[in-house]
Amino acid sequence: MANDLIMLDEAKYMAEVVNLVLDDGTPQGLTVANIPNWVGVAVSSPRNLLDRLRTRPEIHRAGIYFLAGPDPEIDGAMHTYIGQGDVIWDRICETS
């Protein structure tokens, strides 16, 4: 239910710092997220910025990525694909 209180085991869940890089200075553009002491990276990009995304060094590493854009089936809605790969760019090329 919406009002249920969820208790988290504090030993399992600890606060983490996430560093965000807003490539064009806006949250709507390409975003790269890094967590200190983690070798991966998370990348979020609108589909229309794939050419810019390809130039980022982080995209040629292991990590997860989010591709966001207009939903082709629902007018006015957004669609987001979430994926992961040993080399993110290679994986994006396979799924795009």
mmCIF file of N, CA and C in Angstrom:
data_model
loop_
_atom_site.group_PDB
_atom_site.id
_atom_site.type_symbol
_atom_site.label_atom_id
_atom_site.label_comp_id
_atom_site.label_asym_id
_atom_site.label_seq_id
_atom_site.Cartn_x
_atom_site.Cartn_y
_atom_site.Cartn_z
ATOM 1 N N MET A 1 0.832 -1.184 0.000
ATOM 2 C CA MET A 1 0.000 0.000 0.000
ATOM 3 C C MET A 1 0.871 1.240 0.000
ATOM 4 N N ALA A 2 0.326 2.328 -0.474
ATOM 5 C CA ALA A 2 1.091 3.566 -0.600
ATOM 6 C C ALA A 2 1.545 4.117 0.742
ATOM 7 N N ASN A 3 0.807 3.853 1.823
ATOM 8 C CA ASN A 3 1.155 4.407 3.130
ATOM 9 C C ASN A 3 2.013 3.470 3.972
ATOM 10 N N ASP A 4 2.367 2.305 3.448
ATOM 11 C CA ASP A 4 3.196 1.363 4.202
ATOM 12 C C ASP A 4 4.593 1.940 4.398
ATOM 13 N N LEU A 5 5.153 1.737 5.572
ATOM 14 C CA LEU A 5 6.505 2.177 5.878
ATOM 15 C C LEU A 5 7.456 1.040 5.530
ATOM 16 N N ILE A 6 8.450 1.342 4.749
ATOM 17 C CA ILE A 6 9.430 0.328 4.361
ATOM 18 C C ILE A 6 10.661 0.511 5.235
ATOM 19 N N MET A 7 11.025 -0.511 5.975
ATOM 20 C CA MET A 7 12.197 -0.459 6.840
ATOM 21 C C MET A 7 13.388 -1.041 6.082
ATOM 22 N N LEU A 8 14.476 -0.322 6.034
ATOM 23 C CA LEU A 8 15.679 -0.774 5.364
ATOM 24 C C LEU A 8 16.705 -1.204 6.393
ATOM 25 N N ASP A 9 17.379 -2.287 6.109
ATOM 26 C CA ASP A 9 18.454 -2.756 6.966
ATOM 27 C C ASP A 9 19.642 -1.809 6.783
ATOM 28 N N GLU A 10 19.961 -1.006 7.802
ATOM 29 C CA GLU A 10 21.010 -0.002 7.685
ATOM 30 C C GLU A 10 22.366 -0.594 7.356
ATOM 31 N N ALA A 11 22.596 -1.839 7.707
ATOM 32 C CA ALA A 11 23.878 -2.474 7.405
ATOM 33 C C ALA A 11 24.010 -2.728 5.902
ATOM 34 N N LYS A 12 22.905 -2.859 5.180
ATOM 35 C CA LYS A 12 22.938 -3.135 3.749
ATOM 36 C C LYS A 12 22.968 -1.870 2.907
ATOM 37 N N TYR A 13 22.308 -0.815 3.375
ATOM 38 C CA TYR A 13 22.141 0.381 2.576
ATOM 39 C C TYR A 13 22.838 1.570 3.228
ATOM 40 N N MET A 14 23.809 2.103 2.517
ATOM 41 C CA MET A 14 24.536 3.259 3.024
ATOM 42 C C MET A 14 24.450 4.354 1.977
ATOM 43 N N ALA A 15 24.496 5.574 2.408
ATOM 44 C CA ALA A 15 24.462 6.702 1.484
ATOM 45 C C ALA A 15 25.677 6.651 0.558
ATOM 46 N N GLU A 16 25.477 7.033 -0.683
ATOM 47 C CA GLU A 16 26.550 7.094 -1.670
ATOM 48 C C GLU A 16 26.562 8.477 -2.299
ATOM 49 N N VAL A 17 27.723 8.934 -2.660
ATOM 50 C CA VAL A 17 27.867 10.177 -3.396
ATOM 51 C C VAL A 17 27.869 9.822 -4.875
ATOM 52 N N VAL A 18 27.070 10.533 -5.655
ATOM 53 C CA VAL A 18 27.032 10.347 -7.101
ATOM 54 C C VAL A 18 27.408 11.679 -7.741
ATOM 55 N N ASN A 19 28.455 11.664 -8.536
ATOM 56 C CA ASN A 19 28.887 12.868 -9.244
ATOM 57 C C ASN A 19 28.236 12.886 -10.620
ATOM 58 N N LEU A 20 27.529 13.980 -10.946
ATOM 59 C CA LEU A 20 26.866 14.124 -12.232
ATOM 60 C C LEU A 20 27.600 15.147 -13.087
ATOM 61 N N VAL A 21 27.828 14.798 -14.342
ATOM 62 C CA VAL A 21 28.383 15.725 -15.317
ATOM 63 C C VAL A 21 27.278 15.997 -16.330
ATOM 64 N N LEU A 22 26.811 17.251 -16.385
ATOM 65 C CA LEU A 22 25.800 17.669 -17.354
ATOM 66 C C LEU A 22 26.556 18.225 -18.553
ATOM 67 N N ASP A 23 26.664 17.426 -19.598
ATOM 68 C CA ASP A 23 27.523 17.732 -20.744
ATOM 69 C C ASP A 23 27.258 19.110 -21.336
ATOM 70 N N ASP A 24 25.985 19.489 -21.477
ATOM 71 C CA ASP A 24 25.674 20.796 -22.038
ATOM 72 C C ASP A 24 25.167 21.773 -20.977
ATOM 73 N N GLY A 25 25.289 21.386 -19.708
ATOM 74 C CA GLY A 25 24.871 22.251 -18.621
ATOM 75 C C GLY A 25 23.401 22.148 -18.262
ATOM 76 N N THR A 26 22.666 21.275 -18.944
ATOM 77 C CA THR A 26 21.240 21.119 -18.652
ATOM 78 C C THR A 26 20.937 19.666 -18.307
ATOM 79 N N PRO A 27 19.954 19.423 -17.448
ATOM 80 C CA PRO A 27 19.603 18.039 -17.107
ATOM 81 C C PRO A 27 18.880 17.311 -18.241
ATOM 82 N N GLN A 28 18.436 18.036 -19.270
ATOM 83 C CA GLN A 28 17.754 17.391 -20.394
ATOM 84 C C GLN A 28 18.724 16.813 -21.420
ATOM 85 N N GLY A 29 19.983 17.170 -21.327
ATOM 86 C CA GLY A 29 20.975 16.714 -22.299
ATOM 87 C C GLY A 29 21.686 15.453 -21.841
ATOM 88 N N LEU A 30 22.866 15.264 -22.357
ATOM 89 C CA LEU A 30 23.696 14.112 -22.021
ATOM 90 C C LEU A 30 24.203 14.254 -20.582
ATOM 91 N N THR A 31 24.042 13.196 -19.783
ATOM 92 C CA THR A 31 24.462 13.201 -18.387
ATOM 93 C C THR A 31 25.333 11.980 -18.109
ATOM 94 N N VAL A 32 26.435 12.189 -17.410
ATOM 95 C CA VAL A 32 27.325 11.105 -17.006
ATOM 96 C C VAL A 32 27.371 11.077 -15.482
ATOM 97 N N ALA A 33 27.128 9.907 -14.893
ATOM 98 C CA ALA A 33 27.138 9.758 -13.439
ATOM 99 C C ALA A 33 28.263 8.812 -13.027
ATOM 100 N N ASN A 34 29.035 9.237 -12.051
ATOM 101 C CA ASN A 34 30.117 8.422 -11.506
ATOM 102 C C ASN A 34 29.927 8.265 -10.004
ATOM 103 N N ILE A 35 30.217 7.084 -9.505
ATOM 104 C CA ILE A 35 30.214 6.826 -8.072
ATOM 105 C C ILE A 35 31.667 6.558 -7.680
ATOM 106 N N PRO A 36 32.201 7.329 -6.732
ATOM 107 C CA PRO A 36 33.586 7.094 -6.311
ATOM 108 C C PRO A 36 33.796 5.626 -5.902
ATOM 109 N N ASN A 37 34.949 5.093 -6.242
ATOM 110 C CA ASN A 37 35.339 3.707 -5.938
ATOM 111 C C ASN A 37 34.508 2.678 -6.688
ATOM 112 N N TRP A 38 33.884 3.068 -7.792
ATOM 113 C CA TRP A 38 33.181 2.134 -8.679
ATOM 114 C C TRP A 38 33.781 2.302 -10.060
ATOM 115 N N VAL A 39 34.147 1.217 -10.716
ATOM 116 C CA VAL A 39 34.810 1.329 -12.014
ATOM 117 C C VAL A 39 33.841 1.612 -13.149
ATOM 118 N N GLY A 40 32.555 1.408 -12.933
ATOM 119 C CA GLY A 40 31.559 1.643 -13.969
ATOM 120 C C GLY A 40 31.140 3.094 -14.042
ATOM 121 N N VAL A 41 30.217 3.349 -14.928
ATOM 122 C CA VAL A 41 29.688 4.684 -15.140
ATOM 123 C C VAL A 41 28.246 4.532 -15.615
ATOM 124 N N ALA A 42 27.412 5.502 -15.289
ATOM 125 C CA ALA A 42 26.039 5.527 -15.796
ATOM 126 C C ALA A 42 25.912 6.718 -16.735
ATOM 127 N N VAL A 43 25.287 6.488 -17.881
ATOM 128 C CA VAL A 43 25.152 7.524 -18.894
ATOM 129 C C VAL A 43 23.690 7.641 -19.296
ATOM 130 N N SER A 44 23.218 8.869 -19.380
ATOM 131 C CA SER A 44 21.855 9.145 -19.838
ATOM 132 C C SER A 44 21.949 10.118 -21.003
ATOM 133 N N SER A 45 21.248 9.797 -22.099
ATOM 134 C CA SER A 45 21.320 10.659 -23.271
ATOM 135 C C SER A 45 20.038 10.576 -24.080
ATOM 136 N N PRO A 46 19.561 11.731 -24.556
ATOM 137 C CA PRO A 46 18.479 11.673 -25.534
ATOM 138 C C PRO A 46 19.009 11.024 -26.820
ATOM 139 N N ARG A 47 18.145 10.327 -27.515
ATOM 140 C CA ARG A 47 18.580 9.655 -28.750
ATOM 141 C C ARG A 47 19.157 10.625 -29.777
ATOM 142 N N ASN A 48 18.676 11.855 -29.795
ATOM 143 C CA ASN A 48 19.162 12.806 -30.793
ATOM 144 C C ASN A 48 20.572 13.312 -30.494
ATOM 145 N N LEU A 49 21.175 12.898 -29.375
ATOM 146 C CA LEU A 49 22.536 13.312 -29.033
ATOM 147 C C LEU A 49 23.546 12.171 -29.121
ATOM 148 N N LEU A 50 23.209 11.107 -29.852
ATOM 149 C CA LEU A 50 24.121 9.959 -29.937
ATOM 150 C C LEU A 50 25.470 10.331 -30.551
ATOM 151 N N ASP A 51 25.497 11.243 -31.512
ATOM 152 C CA ASP A 51 26.780 11.650 -32.092
ATOM 153 C C ASP A 51 27.669 12.307 -31.037
ATOM 154 N N ARG A 52 27.096 13.135 -30.192
ATOM 155 C CA ARG A 52 27.858 13.767 -29.105
ATOM 156 C C ARG A 52 28.266 12.721 -28.063
ATOM 157 N N LEU A 53 27.350 11.821 -27.771
ATOM 158 C CA LEU A 53 27.624 10.766 -26.792
ATOM 159 C C LEU A 53 28.839 9.937 -27.196
ATOM 160 N N ARG A 54 28.942 9.624 -28.475
ATOM 161 C CA ARG A 54 30.044 8.801 -28.977
ATOM 162 C C ARG A 54 31.409 9.415 -28.688
ATOM 163 N N THR A 55 31.478 10.745 -28.538
ATOM 164 C CA THR A 55 32.763 11.407 -28.316
ATOM 165 C C THR A 55 33.196 11.402 -26.855
ATOM 166 N N ARG A 56 32.307 11.004 -25.942
ATOM 167 C CA ARG A 56 32.635 11.000 -24.513
ATOM 168 C C ARG A 56 33.489 9.773 -24.178
ATOM 169 N N PRO A 57 34.606 9.935 -23.468
ATOM 170 C CA PRO A 57 35.457 8.788 -23.135
ATOM 171 C C PRO A 57 34.747 7.766 -22.251
ATOM 172 N N GLU A 58 33.798 8.214 -21.426
ATOM 173 C CA GLU A 58 33.103 7.301 -20.510
ATOM 174 C C GLU A 58 32.295 6.246 -21.249
ATOM 175 N N ILE A 59 31.886 6.546 -22.455
ATOM 176 C CA ILE A 59 31.016 5.651 -23.204
ATOM 177 C C ILE A 59 31.771 4.421 -23.729
ATOM 178 N N HIS A 60 33.077 4.460 -23.641
ATOM 179 C CA HIS A 60 33.900 3.350 -24.112
ATOM 180 C C HIS A 60 34.406 2.503 -22.944
ATOM 181 N N ARG A 61 33.654 2.537 -21.833
ATOM 182 C CA ARG A 61 33.947 1.762 -20.619
ATOM 183 C C ARG A 61 32.738 0.902 -20.269
ATOM 184 N N ALA A 62 32.898 0.112 -19.221
ATOM 185 C CA ALA A 62 31.789 -0.694 -18.706
ATOM 186 C C ALA A 62 30.824 0.214 -17.955
ATOM 187 N N GLY A 63 29.546 -0.134 -18.013
ATOM 188 C CA GLY A 63 28.567 0.627 -17.250
ATOM 189 C C GLY A 63 27.151 0.388 -17.711
ATOM 190 N N ILE A 64 26.275 1.254 -17.239
ATOM 191 C CA ILE A 64 24.876 1.189 -17.637
ATOM 192 C C ILE A 64 24.547 2.467 -18.397
ATOM 193 N N TYR A 65 23.475 2.416 -19.174
ATOM 194 C CA TYR A 65 23.097 3.595 -19.940
ATOM 195 C C TYR A 65 21.582 3.672 -20.060
ATOM 196 N N PHE A 66 21.105 4.884 -20.288
ATOM 197 C CA PHE A 66 19.691 5.160 -20.474
ATOM 198 C C PHE A 66 19.552 5.911 -21.790
ATOM 199 N N LEU A 67 18.730 5.412 -22.695
ATOM 200 C CA LEU A 67 18.433 6.127 -23.934
ATOM 201 C C LEU A 67 16.993 6.610 -23.842
ATOM 202 N N ALA A 68 16.802 7.906 -23.902
ATOM 203 C CA ALA A 68 15.469 8.476 -23.740
ATOM 204 C C ALA A 68 15.060 9.205 -25.013
ATOM 205 N N GLY A 69 13.787 9.146 -25.314
ATOM 206 C CA GLY A 69 13.266 9.849 -26.478
ATOM 207 C C GLY A 69 11.763 9.691 -26.555
ATOM 208 N N PRO A 70 11.153 10.246 -27.592
ATOM 209 C CA PRO A 70 9.704 10.139 -27.742
ATOM 210 C C PRO A 70 9.276 8.682 -27.910
ATOM 211 N N ASP A 71 8.177 8.321 -27.290
ATOM 212 C CA ASP A 71 7.634 6.972 -27.425
ATOM 213 C C ASP A 71 6.984 6.856 -28.801
ATOM 214 N N PRO A 72 7.428 5.905 -29.632
ATOM 215 C CA PRO A 72 6.864 5.790 -30.974
ATOM 216 C C PRO A 72 5.417 5.278 -30.982
ATOM 217 N N GLU A 73 4.974 4.708 -29.876
ATOM 218 C CA GLU A 73 3.632 4.131 -29.829
ATOM 219 C C GLU A 73 2.609 5.001 -29.111
ATOM 220 N N ILE A 74 3.057 5.929 -28.256
ATOM 221 C CA ILE A 74 2.134 6.764 -27.482
ATOM 222 C C ILE A 74 2.462 8.225 -27.750
ATOM 223 N N ASP A 75 1.565 8.896 -28.426
ATOM 224 C CA ASP A 75 1.776 10.287 -28.798
ATOM 225 C C ASP A 75 2.005 11.169 -27.567
ATOM 226 N N GLY A 76 3.105 11.917 -27.571
ATOM 227 C CA GLY A 76 3.421 12.835 -26.489
ATOM 228 C C GLY A 76 4.105 12.207 -25.286
ATOM 229 N N ALA A 77 4.280 10.889 -25.269
ATOM 230 C CA ALA A 77 4.911 10.204 -24.139
ATOM 231 C C ALA A 77 6.405 10.012 -24.406
ATOM 232 N N MET A 78 7.143 9.786 -23.334
ATOM 233 C CA MET A 78 8.582 9.505 -23.436
ATOM 234 C C MET A 78 8.821 8.011 -23.279
ATOM 235 N N HIS A 79 9.883 7.524 -23.909
ATOM 236 C CA HIS A 79 10.281 6.128 -23.820
ATOM 237 C C HIS A 79 11.746 6.103 -23.392
ATOM 238 N N THR A 80 12.081 5.257 -22.425
ATOM 239 C CA THR A 80 13.463 5.135 -21.972
ATOM 240 C C THR A 80 13.882 3.673 -22.015
ATOM 241 N N TYR A 81 15.030 3.416 -22.644
ATOM 242 C CA TYR A 81 15.621 2.080 -22.689
ATOM 243 C C TYR A 81 16.796 2.081 -21.721
ATOM 244 N N ILE A 82 16.878 1.068 -20.864
ATOM 245 C CA ILE A 82 17.975 0.935 -19.902
ATOM 246 C C ILE A 82 18.778 -0.304 -20.276
ATOM 247 N N GLY A 83 20.084 -0.135 -20.410
ATOM 248 C CA GLY A 83 20.933 -1.265 -20.788
ATOM 249 C C GLY A 83 22.259 -1.217 -20.052
ATOM 250 N N GLN A 84 23.071 -2.252 -20.290
ATOM 251 C CA GLN A 84 24.403 -2.317 -19.683
ATOM 252 C C GLN A 84 25.332 -3.002 -20.652
ATOM 253 N N GLY A 85 26.625 -2.751 -20.494
ATOM 254 C CA GLY A 85 27.585 -3.392 -21.365
ATOM 255 C C GLY A 85 29.004 -3.246 -20.860
ATOM 256 N N ASP A 86 29.873 -4.133 -21.322
ATOM 257 C CA ASP A 86 31.291 -4.035 -20.983
ATOM 258 C C ASP A 86 31.911 -2.815 -21.658
ATOM 259 N N VAL A 87 31.447 -2.515 -22.862
ATOM 260 C CA VAL A 87 31.784 -1.278 -23.562
ATOM 261 C C VAL A 87 30.441 -0.675 -23.957
ATOM 262 N N ILE A 88 30.046 0.384 -23.270
ATOM 263 C CA ILE A 88 28.703 0.932 -23.438
ATOM 264 C C ILE A 88 28.409 1.279 -24.897
ATOM 265 N N TRP A 89 29.323 1.928 -25.585
ATOM 266 C CA TRP A 89 29.066 2.356 -26.970
ATOM 267 C C TRP A 89 28.768 1.171 -27.863
ATOM 268 N N ASP A 90 29.531 0.093 -27.724
ATOM 269 C CA ASP A 90 29.290 -1.112 -28.534
ATOM 270 C C ASP A 90 27.886 -1.635 -28.298
ATOM 271 N N ARG A 91 27.453 -1.637 -27.057
ATOM 272 C CA ARG A 91 26.128 -2.125 -26.698
ATOM 273 C C ARG A 91 25.024 -1.219 -27.253
ATOM 274 N N ILE A 92 25.243 0.085 -27.195
ATOM 275 C CA ILE A 92 24.263 1.022 -27.768
ATOM 276 C C ILE A 92 24.120 0.785 -29.264
ATOM 277 N N CYS A 93 25.224 0.570 -29.937
ATOM 278 C CA CYS A 93 25.179 0.324 -31.388
ATOM 279 C C CYS A 93 24.409 -0.951 -31.704
ATOM 280 N N GLU A 94 24.486 -1.943 -30.850
ATOM 281 C CA GLU A 94 23.759 -3.194 -31.050
ATOM 282 C C GLU A 94 22.252 -3.020 -30.843
ATOM 283 N N THR A 95 21.857 -2.124 -29.940
ATOM 284 C CA THR A 95 20.442 -1.989 -29.591
ATOM 285 C C THR A 95 19.736 -0.855 -30.318
ATOM 286 N N SER A 96 20.482 0.042 -30.934
ATOM 287 C CA SER A 96 19.847 1.198 -31.601
ATOM 288 C C SER A 96 19.364 0.843 -32.986
#
